[in-house]
């Protein structure tokens, strides 16, 4: 497929993913992925004797050159299966050192009181394979996402959907509060001011290609800064 945007002088075409995520091709092949995950979980996870008969990968997120997330459903030989073995895992592969940072963060959270929280469920870190930059984690089951209920509420004329949205937003807020009060400290502190500066930096780079866009977000960013100053961050 090819396409052009004449007014911008831009040509677009399909391209294959780059090789900055070298493990991605292996992890999306069911045969090779089965062997990789079995080895990784035997060497690094609590499931030292796991025997995976087959796996079915499903790519749920792919950001070229940065990271990917793949869900796997496992099949076992029922005559050998340990009931504790997981039916599903999520596997993430990253560029550079992001995988190790993610693993250390997840381990710190899992070792905290957040592990047994009634307000939020976090994924269990199962294994990290540094030679492939691959992280294996347990699943977090879901019936729907907050985005799903938000869309339904906005599209519905029924007050029930909006009330359900309020219930789910309150639950989400409790989960976020539990997360931020967990006491876990890892990596660098990220502040609101730094986030705003990063947005402005991105806008500046986009403005090099699209003149005039640089001023467009400023009223919104300015208003957000005013709100942040009027309402200091809570613990």
Short mmCIF file of C-alpha atoms in Angstrom, two decimals:
data_model
loop_
_atom_site.label_atom_id
_atom_site.label_comp_id
_atom_site.label_asym_id
_atom_site.label_seq_id
_atom_site.Cartn_x
_atom_site.Cartn_y
_atom_site.Cartn_z
CA UNK A 1 0.00 0.00 0.00
CA UNK A 2 1.16 3.51 -0.82
CA UNK A 3 -0.42 6.89 -0.33
CA UNK A 4 0.51 10.55 -0.67
CA UNK A 5 -0.43 13.78 1.08
CA UNK A 6 0.32 16.32 -1.68
CA UNK A 7 -0.34 19.42 0.44
CA UNK A 8 2.36 18.31 2.89
CA UNK A 9 4.66 16.76 0.32
CA UNK A 10 4.59 13.46 2.22
CA UNK A 11 4.61 9.94 0.78
CA UNK A 12 3.39 7.02 2.90
CA UNK A 13 3.98 3.31 2.40
CA UNK A 14 3.80 0.04 4.32
CA UNK A 15 7.00 -1.21 5.90
CA UNK A 16 8.05 -4.23 7.87
CA UNK A 17 8.79 -3.80 11.58
CA UNK A 18 12.39 -2.91 12.34
CA UNK A 19 14.72 -5.25 14.18
CA UNK A 20 14.98 -3.22 17.39
CA UNK A 21 12.72 -5.85 19.00
CA UNK A 22 14.61 -8.94 17.83
CA UNK A 23 12.60 -11.27 20.06
CA UNK A 24 9.26 -10.26 18.54
CA UNK A 25 9.41 -12.63 15.56
CA UNK A 26 10.30 -15.57 17.82
CA UNK A 27 7.58 -14.77 20.34
CA UNK A 28 4.85 -14.65 17.70
CA UNK A 29 5.75 -18.09 16.36
CA UNK A 30 3.76 -20.63 18.43
CA UNK A 31 6.37 -23.39 18.18
CA UNK A 32 9.39 -21.26 19.06
CA UNK A 33 7.46 -19.27 21.67
CA UNK A 34 6.42 -22.46 23.48
CA UNK A 35 10.06 -23.51 23.95
CA UNK A 36 11.18 -19.99 24.95
CA UNK A 37 8.44 -19.51 27.55
CA UNK A 38 8.83 -22.98 29.02
CA UNK A 39 12.57 -22.46 29.44
CA UNK A 40 12.14 -18.97 30.87
CA UNK A 41 9.53 -20.04 33.41
CA UNK A 42 11.52 -23.11 34.44
CA UNK A 43 14.65 -21.04 35.05
CA UNK A 44 13.18 -17.91 36.61
CA UNK A 45 9.61 -18.48 37.88
CA UNK A 46 8.09 -20.58 40.69
CA UNK A 47 6.95 -23.12 38.06
CA UNK A 48 10.23 -25.03 37.81
CA UNK A 49 8.68 -28.21 36.37
CA UNK A 50 6.18 -26.65 33.95
CA UNK A 51 5.60 -28.53 30.69
CA UNK A 52 3.76 -26.53 28.04
CA UNK A 53 2.24 -28.69 25.31
CA UNK A 54 1.31 -25.78 23.03
CA UNK A 55 0.67 -22.04 23.20
CA UNK A 56 -1.51 -19.64 21.23
CA UNK A 57 -0.06 -16.12 20.98
CA UNK A 58 -2.18 -13.01 20.44
CA UNK A 59 -0.48 -9.65 19.91
CA UNK A 60 -2.43 -7.04 21.88
CA UNK A 61 0.06 -4.18 21.60
CA UNK A 62 2.91 -3.38 19.28
CA UNK A 63 4.87 -0.14 19.26
CA UNK A 64 7.53 -0.43 16.58
CA UNK A 65 11.05 -0.30 17.94
CA UNK A 66 9.87 0.24 21.52
CA UNK A 67 7.80 -2.58 23.03
CA UNK A 68 5.15 -5.20 22.44
CA UNK A 69 2.67 -7.17 24.56
CA UNK A 70 1.55 -10.68 23.65
CA UNK A 71 -1.04 -12.80 25.45
CA UNK A 72 -0.59 -16.58 25.48
CA UNK A 73 -3.12 -19.29 26.24
CA UNK A 74 -1.42 -22.54 27.25
CA UNK A 75 -2.35 -26.14 26.55
CA UNK A 76 -1.02 -28.92 28.77
CA UNK A 77 -0.91 -32.68 28.81
CA UNK A 78 -3.62 -33.21 31.42
CA UNK A 79 -1.97 -36.36 32.72
CA UNK A 80 1.11 -34.33 33.74
CA UNK A 81 -0.42 -30.97 34.58
CA UNK A 82 0.02 -29.30 37.94
CA UNK A 83 -3.20 -27.39 38.82
CA UNK A 84 -1.05 -24.41 39.84
CA UNK A 85 0.31 -23.90 36.32
CA UNK A 86 -1.20 -20.76 34.71
CA UNK A 87 -3.64 -21.03 31.81
CA UNK A 88 -2.55 -17.66 30.47
CA UNK A 89 0.43 -15.31 30.71
CA UNK A 90 1.29 -11.93 29.26
CA UNK A 91 4.72 -11.48 27.71
CA UNK A 92 6.35 -8.13 27.02
CA UNK A 93 9.49 -7.41 25.06
CA UNK A 94 11.21 -4.05 25.15
CA UNK A 95 13.90 -1.97 23.50
CA UNK A 96 17.19 -1.40 25.35
CA UNK A 97 16.97 -1.42 29.16
CA UNK A 98 13.24 -0.79 29.51
CA UNK A 99 12.57 -4.46 30.20
CA UNK A 100 14.88 -4.61 33.21
CA UNK A 101 13.37 -1.42 34.63
CA UNK A 102 9.86 -2.81 34.20
CA UNK A 103 10.86 -6.09 35.88
CA UNK A 104 12.45 -4.37 38.88
CA UNK A 105 9.42 -2.10 39.25
CA UNK A 106 7.01 -5.04 39.14
CA UNK A 107 9.08 -7.01 41.66
CA UNK A 108 9.11 -4.04 44.05
CA UNK A 109 5.31 -3.71 43.80
CA UNK A 110 4.76 -7.46 44.20
CA UNK A 111 6.87 -7.48 47.36
CA UNK A 112 4.75 -4.69 48.90
CA UNK A 113 1.35 -4.75 50.62
CA UNK A 114 -0.18 -3.94 47.24
CA UNK A 115 0.07 -7.65 46.42
CA UNK A 116 -2.88 -8.40 48.74
CA UNK A 117 -4.79 -5.15 48.22
CA UNK A 118 -8.60 -5.22 48.11
CA UNK A 119 -8.62 -2.07 45.98
CA UNK A 120 -6.38 -3.00 43.07
CA UNK A 121 -5.06 -6.17 41.43
CA UNK A 122 -1.50 -6.15 40.13
CA UNK A 123 0.11 -8.67 37.79
CA UNK A 124 2.50 -11.22 39.26
CA UNK A 125 6.00 -10.94 37.75
CA UNK A 126 6.91 -14.51 36.76
CA UNK A 127 10.20 -14.30 34.88
CA UNK A 128 12.64 -11.98 33.15
CA UNK A 129 14.96 -13.30 30.43
CA UNK A 130 17.69 -10.66 30.10
CA UNK A 131 19.33 -12.25 27.06
CA UNK A 132 16.11 -11.68 25.09
CA UNK A 133 14.77 -8.67 27.03
CA UNK A 134 11.56 -10.62 27.64
CA UNK A 135 9.32 -10.23 30.69
CA UNK A 136 6.70 -12.84 31.60
CA UNK A 137 3.87 -11.88 33.93
CA UNK A 138 0.65 -13.38 35.22
CA UNK A 139 -2.63 -12.08 33.81
CA UNK A 140 -5.01 -9.56 35.32
CA UNK A 141 -8.49 -10.80 34.45
CA UNK A 142 -11.04 -8.29 33.25
CA UNK A 143 -14.67 -8.13 32.22
CA UNK A 144 -14.33 -4.76 30.54
CA UNK A 145 -12.07 -1.72 30.56
CA UNK A 146 -12.84 1.74 31.92
CA UNK A 147 -12.80 2.95 28.32
CA UNK A 148 -15.55 0.46 27.41
CA UNK A 149 -17.90 1.69 30.12
CA UNK A 150 -17.06 5.33 29.32
CA UNK A 151 -18.02 4.87 25.66
CA UNK A 152 -21.22 3.05 26.60
CA UNK A 153 -22.18 5.78 29.06
CA UNK A 154 -21.58 8.57 26.54
CA UNK A 155 -23.51 6.78 23.81
CA UNK A 156 -26.44 5.74 26.01
CA UNK A 157 -29.50 7.74 27.00
CA UNK A 158 -30.01 5.43 29.98
CA UNK A 159 -28.97 6.86 33.36
CA UNK A 160 -27.95 3.37 34.48
CA UNK A 161 -24.87 3.43 32.22
CA UNK A 162 -23.74 6.79 33.60
CA UNK A 163 -24.21 5.59 37.19
CA UNK A 164 -22.13 2.50 36.41
CA UNK A 165 -19.43 4.79 35.04
CA UNK A 166 -19.41 6.71 38.33
CA UNK A 167 -19.08 3.46 40.28
CA UNK A 168 -16.18 2.30 38.12
CA UNK A 169 -14.42 5.66 38.27
CA UNK A 170 -14.62 5.61 42.07
CA UNK A 171 -13.14 2.08 42.05
CA UNK A 172 -10.40 3.24 39.69
CA UNK A 173 -9.62 6.16 42.00
CA UNK A 174 -9.34 3.81 45.00
CA UNK A 175 -6.95 1.61 43.01
CA UNK A 176 -4.78 4.55 42.01
CA UNK A 177 -4.73 5.84 45.58
CA UNK A 178 -3.63 2.41 46.85
CA UNK A 179 -0.91 2.30 44.20
CA UNK A 180 0.48 5.73 45.08
CA UNK A 181 0.31 5.07 48.81
CA UNK A 182 2.07 1.71 48.56
CA UNK A 183 5.38 3.24 49.62
CA UNK A 184 7.24 1.56 46.76
CA UNK A 185 10.14 3.64 45.47
CA UNK A 186 11.97 2.67 42.31
CA UNK A 187 13.60 4.62 39.52
CA UNK A 188 13.42 8.35 39.02
CA UNK A 189 10.69 10.60 40.32
CA UNK A 190 8.51 12.03 37.54
CA UNK A 191 6.78 15.34 38.18
CA UNK A 192 3.83 17.12 36.60
CA UNK A 193 6.11 19.97 35.54
CA UNK A 194 8.38 17.56 33.66
CA UNK A 195 5.41 16.04 31.88
CA UNK A 196 4.20 19.46 30.71
CA UNK A 197 7.71 20.31 29.51
CA UNK A 198 7.86 17.03 27.58
CA UNK A 199 4.56 17.81 25.86
CA UNK A 200 5.83 21.24 24.87
CA UNK A 201 9.01 19.66 23.51
CA UNK A 202 6.98 17.25 21.37
CA UNK A 203 4.75 20.08 20.14
CA UNK A 204 7.86 22.04 19.18
CA UNK A 205 9.21 19.14 17.13
CA UNK A 206 5.86 18.60 15.39
CA UNK A 207 5.71 22.31 14.63
CA UNK A 208 8.83 21.94 12.50
CA UNK A 209 6.78 19.85 10.08
CA UNK A 210 3.40 21.55 10.57
CA UNK A 211 3.89 25.31 10.92
CA UNK A 212 1.39 27.06 13.17
CA UNK A 213 0.57 24.07 15.32
CA UNK A 214 3.00 25.16 18.04
CA UNK A 215 0.62 27.74 19.53
CA UNK A 216 -2.53 25.60 19.33
CA UNK A 217 -2.14 23.60 22.57
CA UNK A 218 -0.85 26.52 24.64
CA UNK A 219 -4.22 27.72 26.02
CA UNK A 220 -4.98 24.19 27.25
CA UNK A 221 -1.50 23.67 28.72
CA UNK A 222 -1.65 27.07 30.40
CA UNK A 223 -5.01 26.24 31.94
CA UNK A 224 -3.69 22.89 33.21
CA UNK A 225 -0.75 24.68 34.82
CA UNK A 226 -3.14 27.08 36.56
CA UNK A 227 -5.18 24.16 37.90
CA UNK A 228 -2.04 22.38 39.08
CA UNK A 229 -0.89 25.48 40.94
CA UNK A 230 -4.30 25.96 42.55
CA UNK A 231 -4.53 22.30 43.62
CA UNK A 232 -1.17 21.00 44.89
CA UNK A 233 -0.59 17.25 44.57
CA UNK A 234 -2.00 15.14 47.40
CA UNK A 235 0.02 12.39 49.11
#
